PDB file of C-alpha atoms in Angstrom:
ATOM      1  CA  MET A   1      -7.300 -34.894  50.974  1.00 46.00           C
ATOM      2  CA  GLU A   2     -10.249 -32.888  48.600  1.00 56.00           C
ATOM      3  CA  SER A   3     -14.114 -33.542  49.421  1.00 61.00           C
ATOM      4  CA  LYS A   4     -15.613 -35.138  45.770  1.00 68.00           C
ATOM      5  CA  VAL A   5     -17.499 -32.180  43.652  1.00 69.00           C
ATOM      6  CA  PRO A   6     -20.935 -33.928  43.079  1.00 77.00           C
ATOM      7  CA  ILE A   7     -22.117 -34.821  39.234  1.00 85.00           C
ATOM      8  CA  ARG A   8     -25.746 -35.602  39.171  1.00 89.00           C
ATOM      9  CA  PHE A   9     -27.229 -37.405  36.471  1.00 91.00           C
ATOM     10  CA  LEU A  10     -30.994 -37.235  35.728  1.00 91.00           C
ATOM     11  CA  LEU A  11     -31.614 -40.688  33.517  1.00 90.00           C
ATOM     12  CA  PHE A  12     -35.086 -40.307  30.768  1.00 88.00           C
ATOM     13  CA  GLU A  13     -36.247 -43.834  29.714  1.00 87.00           C
ATOM     14  CA  HIS A  14     -38.018 -43.527  26.043  1.00 86.00           C
ATOM     15  CA  LYS A  15     -39.171 -45.569  22.652  1.00 87.00           C
ATOM     16  CA  ASP A  16     -35.474 -45.011  21.431  1.00 89.00           C
ATOM     17  CA  GLY A  17     -32.972 -45.752  24.805  1.00 92.00           C
ATOM     18  CA  TRP A  18     -32.650 -43.697  27.488  1.00 92.00           C
ATOM     19  CA  SER A  19     -30.913 -40.387  27.883  1.00 93.00           C
ATOM     20  CA  ALA A  20     -29.016 -38.063  30.945  1.00 93.00           C
ATOM     21  CA  GLN A  21     -29.167 -34.285  31.975  1.00 94.00           C
ATOM     22  CA  CYS A  22     -26.076 -33.790  33.589  1.00 93.00           C
ATOM     23  CA  LEU A  23     -27.502 -31.737  36.105  1.00 94.00           C
ATOM     24  CA  GLU A  24     -23.546 -29.438  37.297  1.00 92.00           C
ATOM     25  CA  TYR A  25     -22.674 -29.106  33.752  1.00 92.00           C
ATOM     26  CA  ASP A  26     -25.231 -28.554  31.434  1.00 94.00           C
ATOM     27  CA  PHE A  27     -24.632 -31.229  28.764  1.00 93.00           C
ATOM     28  CA  ALA A  28     -26.237 -34.612  27.737  1.00 94.00           C
ATOM     29  CA  THR A  29     -25.741 -38.027  25.941  1.00 95.00           C
ATOM     30  CA  GLN A  30     -27.851 -40.422  25.152  1.00 95.00           C
ATOM     31  CA  ALA A  31     -27.965 -44.947  24.347  1.00 95.00           C
ATOM     32  CA  GLU A  32     -29.691 -47.464  23.365  1.00 95.00           C
ATOM     33  CA  THR A  33     -29.821 -49.044  26.539  1.00 91.00           C
ATOM     34  CA  LEU A  34     -29.143 -48.779  30.394  1.00 87.00           C
ATOM     35  CA  SER A  35     -25.476 -49.796  29.730  1.00 86.00           C
ATOM     36  CA  ASP A  36     -24.121 -47.965  27.272  1.00 91.00           C
ATOM     37  CA  LEU A  37     -25.552 -44.773  28.704  1.00 91.00           C
ATOM     38  CA  TYR A  38     -23.615 -45.705  31.943  1.00 87.00           C
ATOM     39  CA  TYR A  39     -20.355 -46.216  29.374  1.00 87.00           C
ATOM     40  CA  GLU A  40     -21.529 -42.711  27.272  1.00 91.00           C
ATOM     41  CA  ILE A  41     -21.420 -40.758  30.782  1.00 90.00           C
ATOM     42  CA  GLU A  42     -18.014 -42.257  32.005  1.00 85.00           C
ATOM     43  CA  SER A  43     -17.403 -41.175  28.554  1.00 87.00           C
ATOM     44  CA  ALA A  44     -18.013 -37.780  27.860  1.00 88.00           C
ATOM     45  CA  LEU A  45     -17.189 -36.619  31.713  1.00 86.00           C
ATOM     46  CA  ALA A  46     -13.628 -38.941  30.743  1.00 83.00           C
ATOM     47  CA  GLY A  47     -14.081 -37.019  27.453  1.00 84.00           C
ATOM     48  CA  HIS A  48     -14.196 -33.881  29.585  1.00 82.00           C
ATOM     49  CA  ILE A  49     -11.257 -34.258  31.711  1.00 81.00           C
ATOM     50  CA  ALA A  50      -9.233 -35.608  29.321  1.00 80.00           C
ATOM     51  CA  VAL A  51      -9.449 -31.925  26.929  1.00 82.00           C
ATOM     52  CA  SER A  52      -9.291 -29.298  30.330  1.00 80.00           C
ATOM     53  CA  ALA A  53      -6.218 -31.383  31.742  1.00 78.00           C
ATOM     54  CA  LYS A  54      -5.106 -31.000  28.565  1.00 83.00           C
ATOM     55  CA  LEU A  55      -5.699 -27.327  28.551  1.00 86.00           C
ATOM     56  CA  GLY A  56      -4.556 -26.771  31.186  1.00 86.00           C
ATOM     57  CA  SER A  57      -8.226 -25.196  32.810  1.00 83.00           C
ATOM     58  CA  ARG A  58     -10.570 -26.857  36.114  1.00 81.00           C
ATOM     59  CA  PRO A  59     -12.710 -29.803  34.462  1.00 79.00           C
ATOM     60  CA  PHE A  60     -15.865 -28.668  33.089  1.00 83.00           C
ATOM     61  CA  GLU A  61     -15.007 -24.756  32.820  1.00 84.00           C
ATOM     62  CA  GLY A  62     -17.427 -23.007  31.088  1.00 87.00           C
ATOM     63  CA  LEU A  63     -20.448 -24.849  31.079  1.00 89.00           C
ATOM     64  CA  ALA A  64     -23.338 -23.568  32.445  1.00 95.00           C
ATOM     65  CA  ARG A  65     -26.065 -25.416  35.759  1.00 95.00           C
ATOM     66  CA  ALA A  66     -28.717 -28.003  33.579  1.00 96.00           C
ATOM     67  CA  PRO A  67     -32.252 -25.694  33.358  1.00 96.00           C
ATOM     68  CA  GLN A  68     -34.109 -25.477  37.020  1.00 96.00           C
ATOM     69  CA  LYS A  69     -36.592 -27.933  35.896  1.00 94.00           C
ATOM     70  CA  TYR A  70     -34.364 -30.996  35.331  1.00 93.00           C
ATOM     71  CA  TRP A  71     -33.066 -30.314  38.931  1.00 93.00           C
ATOM     72  CA  ASP A  72     -36.748 -29.678  40.597  1.00 91.00           C
ATOM     73  CA  MET A  73     -36.995 -33.498  38.926  1.00 90.00           C
ATOM     74  CA  PHE A  74     -33.802 -34.852  39.985  1.00 88.00           C
ATOM     75  CA  ASP A  75     -35.609 -33.710  43.712  1.00 89.00           C
ATOM     76  CA  ARG A  76     -38.952 -35.788  42.355  1.00 87.00           C
ATOM     77  CA  ALA A  77     -37.396 -38.598  40.644  1.00 85.00           C
ATOM     78  CA  PRO A  78     -39.087 -41.522  42.393  1.00 80.00           C
ATOM     79  CA  LEU A  79     -36.879 -44.150  41.827  1.00 79.00           C
ATOM     80  CA  LYS A  80     -31.873 -43.247  43.140  1.00 80.00           C
ATOM     81  CA  LEU A  81     -29.646 -45.594  41.039  1.00 79.00           C
ATOM     82  CA  GLU A  82     -26.546 -46.434  42.634  1.00 75.00           C
ATOM     83  CA  PRO A  83     -23.492 -45.971  39.264  1.00 72.00           C
ATOM     84  CA  PRO A  84     -21.799 -48.165  38.035  1.00 69.00           C
ATOM     85  CA  ARG A  85     -18.360 -49.049  39.670  1.00 64.00           C
ATOM     86  CA  ALA A  86     -16.351 -47.451  36.753  1.00 59.00           C
ATOM     87  CA  ILE A  87     -18.114 -44.389  36.397  1.00 63.00           C
ATOM     88  CA  ARG A  88     -17.536 -44.159  39.780  1.00 55.00           C
ATOM     89  CA  ILE A  89     -13.707 -44.904  39.715  1.00 49.00           C
ATOM     90  CA  LYS A  90     -12.249 -44.483  36.234  1.00 55.00           C
ATOM     91  CA  ALA A  91     -13.194 -41.033  35.385  1.00 52.00           C
ATOM     92  CA  ILE A  92     -11.357 -39.629  38.578  1.00 54.00           C
ATOM     93  CA  GLU A  93      -7.778 -42.073  38.056  1.00 56.00           C
ATOM     94  CA  GLU A  94      -7.553 -41.264  34.951  1.00 56.00           C
ATOM     95  CA  GLY A  95      -9.116 -37.202  35.188  1.00 57.00           C
ATOM     96  CA  GLY A  96      -7.112 -36.638  39.011  1.00 62.00           C
ATOM     97  CA  VAL A  97     -10.320 -35.584  39.443  1.00 59.00           C
ATOM     98  CA  PRO A  98     -12.571 -35.818  42.638  1.00 62.00           C
ATOM     99  CA  ILE A  99     -16.072 -36.392  40.852  1.00 66.00           C
ATOM    100  CA  ALA A 100     -18.888 -38.808  43.154  1.00 68.00           C
ATOM    101  CA  VAL A 101     -21.921 -39.562  40.592  1.00 74.00           C
ATOM    102  CA  GLU A 102     -24.739 -39.640  41.426  1.00 73.00           C
ATOM    103  CA  ILE A 103     -28.204 -40.959  39.529  1.00 77.00           C
ATOM    104  CA  ALA A 104     -31.515 -40.785  39.872  1.00 75.00           C
ATOM    105  CA  ALA A 105     -34.751 -41.901  36.978  1.00 72.00           C
ATOM    106  CA  ARG A 106     -37.721 -40.342  36.423  1.00 67.00           C
ATOM    107  CA  LEU A 107     -39.685 -43.299  35.032  1.00 56.00           C
ATOM    108  CA  PRO A 108     -42.737 -43.720  33.429  1.00 51.00           C
ATOM    109  CA  VAL A 109     -41.684 -43.967  30.056  1.00 47.00           C
ATOM    110  CA  ILE A 110     -41.344 -40.014  27.971  1.00 44.00           C
ATOM    111  CA  GLN A 111     -42.588 -40.109  25.176  1.00 43.00           C
TER     112      GLN A 111
END
């Protein structure tokens, strides 16, 4: 069995909602609520996987990793979150890509 590739997200709470920065691949998404943000993360993953399958390329091919400052913030993040089951299962089953999503939140609220 192929080992799962980690895909980490750093979450930021701000006055207008939440943002998520992917570390392995430099893309981000945002939403008003945390539960909506999980949906947006899932959509972004599924979208990248679906497009790459249609093009016959590897998922996330051509995307650089996020800047080091986000990796450092992830390592220091005080809150590690368990990703919802939908992200861990749905993106893998639909795209056939073995991934393991890890999430950390950076608090307090940033302005």
